[in-house]
Coordinates of C-alpha atoms in Angstrom, one line a residue:
Chain A
M1 CA 51.4 21.3 112.5
I2 CA 52.5 19.0 109.2
S3 CA 49.0 18.4 107.7
A4 CA 47.6 19.5 104.2
P5 CA 46.5 23.0 104.0
F6 CA 43.2 23.9 105.2
D7 CA 41.2 27.1 106.0
Y8 CA 39.5 28.0 109.2
H9 CA 36.9 28.8 110.6
R10 CA 35.8 29.8 114.2
P11 CA 31.6 31.0 114.2
S12 CA 30.2 31.9 117.2
S13 CA 26.8 30.8 116.8
L14 CA 25.3 27.1 116.1
A15 CA 23.8 29.3 112.5
E16 CA 26.7 30.4 111.9
A17 CA 28.7 26.8 112.0
L18 CA 25.6 25.3 109.4
S19 CA 26.1 27.9 107.2
L20 CA 29.9 27.4 106.7
L21 CA 29.1 23.8 106.6
A22 CA 25.8 23.9 103.9
R23 CA 28.8 26.7 101.7
H24 CA 32.1 23.9 101.8
G25 CA 30.1 20.7 101.9
D26 CA 32.3 17.1 101.7
D27 CA 35.1 19.7 102.2
A28 CA 34.4 20.9 105.7
R29 CA 35.1 18.5 109.0
V30 CA 33.9 19.7 112.4
L31 CA 36.6 20.2 115.2
A32 CA 35.6 19.9 118.9
G33 CA 38.3 19.5 121.4
G34 CA 40.4 18.1 118.2
H35 CA 41.7 15.6 120.2
S36 CA 41.1 12.8 117.6
L37 CA 40.6 14.8 114.3
V38 CA 43.8 16.5 114.4
P39 CA 46.3 13.5 115.2
A40 CA 44.4 12.2 112.1
M41 CA 45.3 15.0 109.8
K42 CA 48.8 15.6 111.5
L43 CA 48.9 11.7 110.1
R44 CA 46.9 12.6 107.0
L45 CA 44.7 9.8 107.7
A46 CA 41.8 13.1 107.5
E47 CA 42.7 16.0 104.7
P48 CA 39.4 18.2 105.4
R49 CA 40.0 21.1 103.3
V50 CA 38.4 23.8 105.8
L51 CA 37.8 23.5 109.4
V52 CA 35.1 25.0 111.4
D53 CA 35.9 25.0 115.1
L54 CA 33.1 24.7 117.1
S55 CA 34.6 26.2 120.6
R56 CA 33.3 29.1 120.3
V57 CA 29.6 28.7 119.6
A58 CA 28.3 28.7 123.5
E59 CA 25.1 27.0 122.8
L60 CA 26.6 24.3 122.4
R61 CA 27.9 23.6 126.1
G62 CA 26.8 23.0 129.4
I63 CA 24.8 21.1 131.1
S64 CA 21.1 21.3 131.8
E65 CA 17.5 19.6 132.5
K66 CA 13.8 19.9 129.8
D67 CA 10.6 18.3 130.0
G68 CA 12.2 15.4 132.2
R69 CA 15.6 14.3 130.3
I70 CA 19.2 15.6 131.2
V71 CA 20.4 17.7 127.6
I72 CA 24.4 17.6 127.8
G73 CA 26.3 19.6 125.4
A74 CA 28.0 18.6 122.6
M75 CA 31.1 20.7 123.1
T76 CA 31.0 19.9 126.8
T77 CA 34.0 18.4 127.8
H78 CA 35.0 14.9 129.2
A79 CA 36.6 17.1 132.9
E80 CA 33.2 18.9 133.5
L81 CA 31.3 15.9 132.4
A82 CA 33.4 14.0 135.7
S83 CA 33.3 16.8 137.7
S84 CA 29.1 17.8 137.4
S85 CA 27.5 17.2 141.0
F86 CA 24.2 17.7 139.0
L87 CA 24.9 14.9 137.0
A88 CA 26.4 12.6 139.6
A89 CA 23.2 12.7 141.6
K90 CA 20.8 12.3 138.1
C91 CA 22.6 10.3 135.7
P92 CA 25.8 8.7 137.8
L93 CA 26.8 6.4 134.9
L94 CA 27.8 9.2 133.4
T95 CA 30.0 10.5 136.2
E96 CA 31.4 6.8 136.3
T97 CA 32.5 7.2 132.6
A98 CA 34.1 10.7 132.0
P99 CA 37.0 10.1 134.0
Q100 CA 37.7 6.9 133.2
I101 CA 38.4 8.3 129.6
G102 CA 41.6 9.4 128.6
D103 CA 44.3 10.9 131.0
I104 CA 43.7 14.1 132.8
Q105 CA 44.7 16.4 129.5
V106 CA 42.1 14.9 127.2
R107 CA 39.0 15.0 129.4
N108 CA 40.3 19.3 129.6
K109 CA 40.2 19.6 125.9
G110 CA 38.2 16.3 124.8
T111 CA 34.4 16.3 124.5
I112 CA 31.1 13.9 124.9
G113 CA 29.7 15.3 121.1
G114 CA 33.2 14.8 119.5
S115 CA 33.8 11.4 120.3
L116 CA 29.8 10.0 119.7
A117 CA 30.7 12.0 116.6
H118 CA 33.9 10.7 115.8
A119 CA 32.6 7.0 116.7
D120 CA 35.5 5.2 117.6
P121 CA 34.7 1.8 118.0
A122 CA 37.1 1.6 121.3
A123 CA 35.5 4.7 123.0
D124 CA 33.5 5.0 126.0
W125 CA 31.2 6.9 125.5
P126 CA 29.1 4.8 122.7
P127 CA 28.7 2.3 125.0
V128 CA 26.9 5.0 127.6
A129 CA 24.9 6.1 125.0
L130 CA 23.3 3.0 124.3
A131 CA 22.6 1.9 127.6
L132 CA 21.1 5.1 128.9
D133 CA 18.7 4.6 125.8
A134 CA 20.1 8.3 124.6
E135 CA 19.1 10.7 122.1
M136 CA 21.0 12.4 119.8
E137 CA 19.8 15.9 119.2
V138 CA 21.0 16.8 115.6
A139 CA 21.3 20.1 114.1
G140 CA 21.2 20.2 110.1
P141 CA 19.7 22.8 107.1
S142 CA 16.6 21.5 107.3
G143 CA 16.2 22.0 111.5
S144 CA 16.8 20.0 114.3
R145 CA 16.0 16.2 114.5
M146 CA 16.0 13.0 117.1
I147 CA 18.9 10.3 116.6
A148 CA 18.0 6.9 119.2
A149 CA 21.4 5.9 120.5
A150 CA 20.5 2.4 118.9
G151 CA 20.6 3.5 115.2
F152 CA 23.2 6.3 115.9
F153 CA 26.6 4.2 115.3
T154 CA 26.2 2.8 111.7
D155 CA 29.5 1.2 111.1
I156 CA 33.5 2.4 112.2
M157 CA 33.8 5.7 112.5
Q158 CA 30.6 6.2 110.8
T159 CA 27.6 7.5 112.2
A160 CA 23.6 8.8 110.9
L161 CA 24.9 12.0 110.9
R162 CA 24.3 13.3 107.4
P163 CA 26.2 16.0 105.6
G164 CA 25.9 19.5 106.9
E165 CA 24.4 18.1 110.1
V166 CA 26.1 18.7 113.9
L167 CA 25.4 16.7 116.9
R168 CA 23.9 19.4 119.2
A169 CA 23.4 18.0 122.3
I170 CA 22.3 14.9 123.8
R171 CA 19.5 13.7 126.0
V172 CA 19.1 11.0 128.6
R173 CA 16.6 9.8 131.4
P174 CA 17.6 10.6 135.3
T175 CA 18.4 7.0 136.8
G176 CA 18.5 5.4 139.8
P177 CA 22.1 4.6 141.4
S178 CA 22.2 1.1 139.9
V179 CA 24.6 1.6 137.3
A180 CA 28.5 1.1 135.9
Y181 CA 31.2 1.1 133.6
V182 CA 33.5 -1.3 133.6
K183 CA 36.7 -0.8 131.2
T184 CA 40.1 -3.3 130.3
E185 CA 42.1 -0.5 129.0
Q186 CA 44.6 -0.7 126.6
K187 CA 47.2 0.2 128.7
A188 CA 49.2 2.8 126.0
S189 CA 46.2 4.6 125.2
G190 CA 43.6 4.1 127.1
F191 CA 41.1 3.0 124.5
A192 CA 39.1 0.4 125.9
L193 CA 40.1 -3.4 124.7
C194 CA 36.4 -3.6 126.1
G195 CA 34.2 -1.9 128.2
V196 CA 31.1 -2.3 129.3
A197 CA 27.9 0.2 130.6
V198 CA 24.8 -1.2 132.7
V199 CA 22.0 0.2 133.3
V200 CA 19.6 -1.8 135.8
D201 CA 15.9 -0.3 136.4
R202 CA 14.7 -1.5 139.0
A203 CA 11.1 -0.3 138.7
A204 CA 11.1 -1.7 135.4
N205 CA 13.1 -4.8 136.4
R206 CA 15.4 -4.3 133.5
V207 CA 19.1 -4.5 133.2
S208 CA 20.8 -2.9 129.7
V209 CA 23.8 -3.8 128.8
A210 CA 26.2 -2.5 126.0
I211 CA 30.0 -2.8 125.2
T212 CA 32.2 -1.0 123.5
G213 CA 35.8 -2.1 121.7
I214 CA 35.3 -6.1 120.8
A215 CA 33.6 -5.5 117.3
A216 CA 33.2 -2.3 114.7
T217 CA 30.2 -0.5 116.5
P218 CA 29.2 -0.6 120.3
F219 CA 26.3 -2.9 120.7
R220 CA 23.8 -3.3 123.3
A221 CA 24.3 -7.4 124.4
S222 CA 20.5 -8.1 124.3
Q223 CA 21.2 -11.9 124.6
V224 CA 22.2 -11.2 128.2
E225 CA 19.6 -8.5 128.7
R226 CA 17.0 -11.4 127.9
A227 CA 18.6 -14.1 130.3
L228 CA 18.2 -12.2 132.9
E229 CA 14.4 -10.7 132.2
G230 CA 12.0 -11.7 134.7
G231 CA 14.0 -13.1 137.3
P232 CA 16.2 -12.0 140.9
L233 CA 20.0 -10.6 139.9
T234 CA 21.9 -13.2 141.4
A235 CA 25.5 -14.2 140.9
E236 CA 24.2 -17.0 139.1
R237 CA 22.2 -16.0 136.9
I238 CA 24.2 -13.3 136.5
G239 CA 27.8 -15.0 135.7
E240 CA 24.6 -17.2 133.5
A241 CA 24.0 -14.6 131.3
A242 CA 27.0 -13.0 130.9
R243 CA 28.5 -16.2 129.1
V244 CA 26.7 -15.0 125.5
A245 CA 28.1 -11.5 125.9
A246 CA 30.1 -11.4 122.9
A247 CA 27.5 -14.0 121.3
G248 CA 26.6 -13.4 117.7
A249 CA 29.1 -10.5 117.9
Q250 CA 31.8 -10.0 114.9
L251 CA 34.1 -10.4 117.0
L252 CA 37.6 -7.2 116.1
S253 CA 41.3 -8.8 116.2
D254 CA 44.5 -7.2 116.1
M255 CA 47.8 -6.0 118.1
H256 CA 46.4 -5.8 121.0
G257 CA 44.0 -8.2 121.6
S258 CA 42.1 -11.1 119.5
A259 CA 38.9 -11.9 119.1
D260 CA 38.9 -14.9 121.7
Y261 CA 40.4 -12.4 124.6
R262 CA 37.7 -10.1 123.4
A263 CA 35.3 -12.2 123.5
H264 CA 36.6 -13.5 127.1
L265 CA 37.0 -9.8 128.2
A266 CA 33.1 -9.3 127.8
Q267 CA 32.4 -12.0 129.3
V268 CA 34.0 -11.0 132.3
N269 CA 33.4 -7.1 132.3
V270 CA 29.6 -8.2 131.2
R271 CA 29.3 -9.9 134.7
R272 CA 31.6 -7.4 136.9
A273 CA 29.7 -4.4 135.8
I274 CA 26.3 -6.0 136.7
V275 CA 27.4 -7.5 139.8
R276 CA 28.4 -3.5 140.3
A277 CA 25.6 -1.7 139.7
S278 CA 23.0 -4.0 141.2
A279 CA 25.2 -3.0 144.6
R280 CA 24.3 0.1 144.2
T281 CA 21.3 1.3 145.7
Chain B
M1 CA 48.0 27.8 98.3
D2 CA 49.5 31.0 100.4
R3 CA 48.0 30.8 103.8
S4 CA 49.1 34.1 105.1
G5 CA 45.8 35.9 105.0
M6 CA 44.9 33.5 107.2
N7 CA 47.1 34.6 109.8
V8 CA 45.5 35.6 113.2
R9 CA 47.0 38.4 116.5
V10 CA 46.4 36.3 119.4
M11 CA 46.4 38.0 123.2
C12 CA 47.3 36.3 125.8
R13 CA 49.4 36.1 129.0
V14 CA 52.3 33.2 129.9
N15 CA 54.2 33.1 132.5
G16 CA 52.4 36.8 134.0
A17 CA 53.5 38.8 130.9
N18 CA 51.1 39.6 127.9
V19 CA 52.2 38.9 124.6
T20 CA 51.1 39.2 121.4
I21 CA 51.7 36.3 118.9
E22 CA 50.7 36.6 115.2
A23 CA 50.2 33.3 113.3
H24 CA 47.6 30.7 111.8
P25 CA 44.8 30.1 114.2
M26 CA 45.7 26.1 114.0
M27 CA 49.5 26.7 114.7
R28 CA 50.0 24.5 117.5
L29 CA 50.6 26.1 121.1
L30 CA 53.7 24.1 121.5
D31 CA 55.0 25.8 118.2
A32 CA 53.5 29.2 119.2
L33 CA 55.6 28.8 122.4
R34 CA 59.1 27.5 121.2
S35 CA 59.3 29.4 118.3
K36 CA 57.2 32.5 118.3
L37 CA 58.3 33.1 122.2
R38 CA 61.4 31.3 122.7
L39 CA 60.3 29.1 125.4
T40 CA 61.9 25.9 124.8
G41 CA 61.7 24.5 128.1
T42 CA 58.1 23.0 126.6
K43 CA 59.1 19.6 124.7
E44 CA 57.9 18.1 121.9
G45 CA 56.9 13.9 122.7
C46 CA 54.9 12.0 120.1
G47 CA 52.8 15.4 118.8
E48 CA 49.7 13.7 119.1
G49 CA 48.4 13.6 122.8
E50 CA 49.6 10.5 124.3
C51 CA 52.7 11.3 125.9
G52 CA 52.4 14.6 127.8
A53 CA 55.6 16.4 127.5
C54 CA 54.3 19.2 125.7
A55 CA 52.1 19.7 128.5
V56 CA 51.3 23.8 129.9
L57 CA 48.5 25.3 132.2
V58 CA 45.4 27.2 130.4
D59 CA 43.9 29.0 132.6
G60 CA 45.3 26.5 135.5
D61 CA 43.9 23.1 133.4
L62 CA 46.7 20.9 131.9
V63 CA 46.5 20.6 128.7
N64 CA 48.5 18.7 125.7
S65 CA 50.0 22.5 123.7
C66 CA 50.5 20.0 120.7
L67 CA 46.8 19.9 120.4
F68 CA 45.7 23.0 121.1
P69 CA 45.4 25.4 118.9
L70 CA 47.0 28.5 119.2
L71 CA 43.6 30.3 118.5
H72 CA 41.9 28.3 121.7
A73 CA 44.4 30.3 124.2
E74 CA 42.9 34.1 123.0
G75 CA 42.3 35.9 126.4
T76 CA 43.7 32.7 128.7
A77 CA 46.5 32.9 131.4
I78 CA 49.1 30.1 130.3
T79 CA 52.4 28.7 132.5
T80 CA 54.8 27.0 131.3
I81 CA 57.4 25.2 133.1
E82 CA 59.6 28.4 132.7
G83 CA 56.9 30.1 135.0
V84 CA 56.6 27.6 137.7
A85 CA 59.8 28.9 140.0
A86 CA 59.7 32.7 141.2
G87 CA 61.9 35.4 142.5
G88 CA 64.7 33.2 141.8
R89 CA 63.5 30.0 143.9
L90 CA 62.2 26.8 142.7
H91 CA 58.7 25.8 143.2
A92 CA 58.8 22.7 146.0
V93 CA 57.4 20.3 143.5
Q94 CA 61.3 20.7 141.5
E95 CA 63.0 20.7 144.6
A96 CA 61.9 17.1 144.8
F97 CA 62.2 15.9 141.6
L98 CA 65.7 16.9 142.2
A99 CA 66.5 15.7 145.9
C100 CA 64.7 12.4 144.3
G101 CA 66.7 12.0 141.3
G102 CA 63.0 12.5 139.7
A103 CA 64.6 13.1 136.3
Q104 CA 67.2 11.2 133.5
C105 CA 67.0 12.1 130.6
G106 CA 64.5 15.5 130.9
I107 CA 62.5 15.8 128.3
C108 CA 59.2 14.4 130.1
T109 CA 60.3 16.1 133.0
P110 CA 58.7 19.7 132.5
G111 CA 55.0 18.2 131.7
M112 CA 55.8 16.0 134.4
V113 CA 56.8 19.0 137.1
L114 CA 53.2 21.0 135.7
A115 CA 51.3 18.2 135.9
A116 CA 52.5 17.1 139.6
I117 CA 51.3 20.7 140.3
T118 CA 47.8 21.0 139.0
L119 CA 47.5 17.5 141.1
L120 CA 48.8 19.0 143.9
E121 CA 47.5 22.2 144.1
R122 CA 43.8 20.4 143.9
N123 CA 44.4 17.2 146.3
P124 CA 47.4 18.0 148.7
N125 CA 47.3 14.8 150.2
P126 CA 47.2 12.0 147.3
T127 CA 47.3 8.6 147.3
E128 CA 50.0 6.9 145.5
A129 CA 46.9 5.8 143.1
E130 CA 46.0 9.5 143.1
V131 CA 49.6 10.3 142.1
K132 CA 49.5 7.7 139.7
A133 CA 45.8 8.8 138.3
G134 CA 47.3 12.4 138.0
L135 CA 50.6 12.2 136.0
A136 CA 48.6 9.2 134.4
G137 CA 48.8 11.5 131.0
N138 CA 52.9 11.9 131.0
L139 CA 55.0 9.3 130.0
C140 CA 58.6 9.0 131.4
R141 CA 60.6 6.5 127.7
C142 CA 63.7 6.5 130.8
T143 CA 60.9 4.9 133.1
G144 CA 62.2 6.7 136.4
Y145 CA 58.4 6.7 137.5
M146 CA 59.6 5.6 140.7
R147 CA 61.4 8.6 141.7
I148 CA 58.8 10.7 140.0
F149 CA 56.4 9.3 142.1
E150 CA 58.8 9.9 145.3
A151 CA 59.6 13.0 144.4
V152 CA 55.6 14.0 144.0
V153 CA 55.1 12.7 147.5
S154 CA 57.8 14.0 148.9
A155 CA 56.6 17.0 147.5
C156 CA 53.6 17.1 149.8
R157 CA 55.6 17.8 152.9
R158 CA 57.4 20.5 151.5

């Protein structure tokens, strides 16, 4: 590894991890699956002086159910999520999205919590968390707190996590089968040029739509959601609503795609995702 | 800064043999395999987890050894390309790569072979789409993909 020098700690409990983070302050970074932080350290885009490796903190890993919520430990890998029959039955948006992330090697090491806390604007889990109205369970020096997904992604690669805090778990409500994640990927990296997560709540007659890859942060396409309120999900209404998918967004524009191209992808993928989700009953 | 005090002893199995490696906990598994154990069949391509040239199996799961901290290998069983042939006989996937011309410059081949083996262990009769998905994390700079895909399909019949 040709990175800047750093110290390394591998705590075996969350309490120990929090005390290491409290001791080292801004010098410390948390290591999860290492598939974003390690390359960044090699490129010296990140130069933490202390690494706190969470791989041995067993309480951060695994999928369970508590008080009617599905609780996913932050260190659960994409591959574990992809192969969970429990999630396939209870929250199929998670099992639809997980296999679309990166490639097999990435899914075997990369974690859902690492992805959410890294907050890459083209990552796949953030729009899923937004569409599911997930809650982030955060542990810190003064105890635990919950952050709603809607307030979690604050800017490009920035979250509402404070120094010394660790994302502990993601909590979501079970859903029915009417969900979809539709993504156009950047071919070389597998990151989303535009990814759209949709949850159709038939009981509440409501559609949740969240988009990643086209702006500095993932966002809920609230104009699309409002346009679909109070009526049936016909092809015509969905097509009309999808036209405002990118309305008002500060669109990214780079070598992978212009702002116009991303806006176009957003319209197409929003339409496809809602059509696909509403066809699943 | 002197880092030598940070070294750890990591014990694991590599290709069926117990080994102990003493190094920095964040040494890349790739470097431990190549420079500590002299298993140079595992190649470095991009070094940032995009190309899969360095892929090895850790407890049966395909991982990129360039992003895998050595300490995470503690207590695991690792298979590298050197552990694929047994008793002087090539694995069926290796035979198929040879027969189909599935290797050109050879840098991607060790990772491709391991990805193909792990795919076929989980799914002995993959569709073409499943072969492509199974090898999606392994890039071939020579772009010899068609013959690699043919080799994987051919290996199913062996």
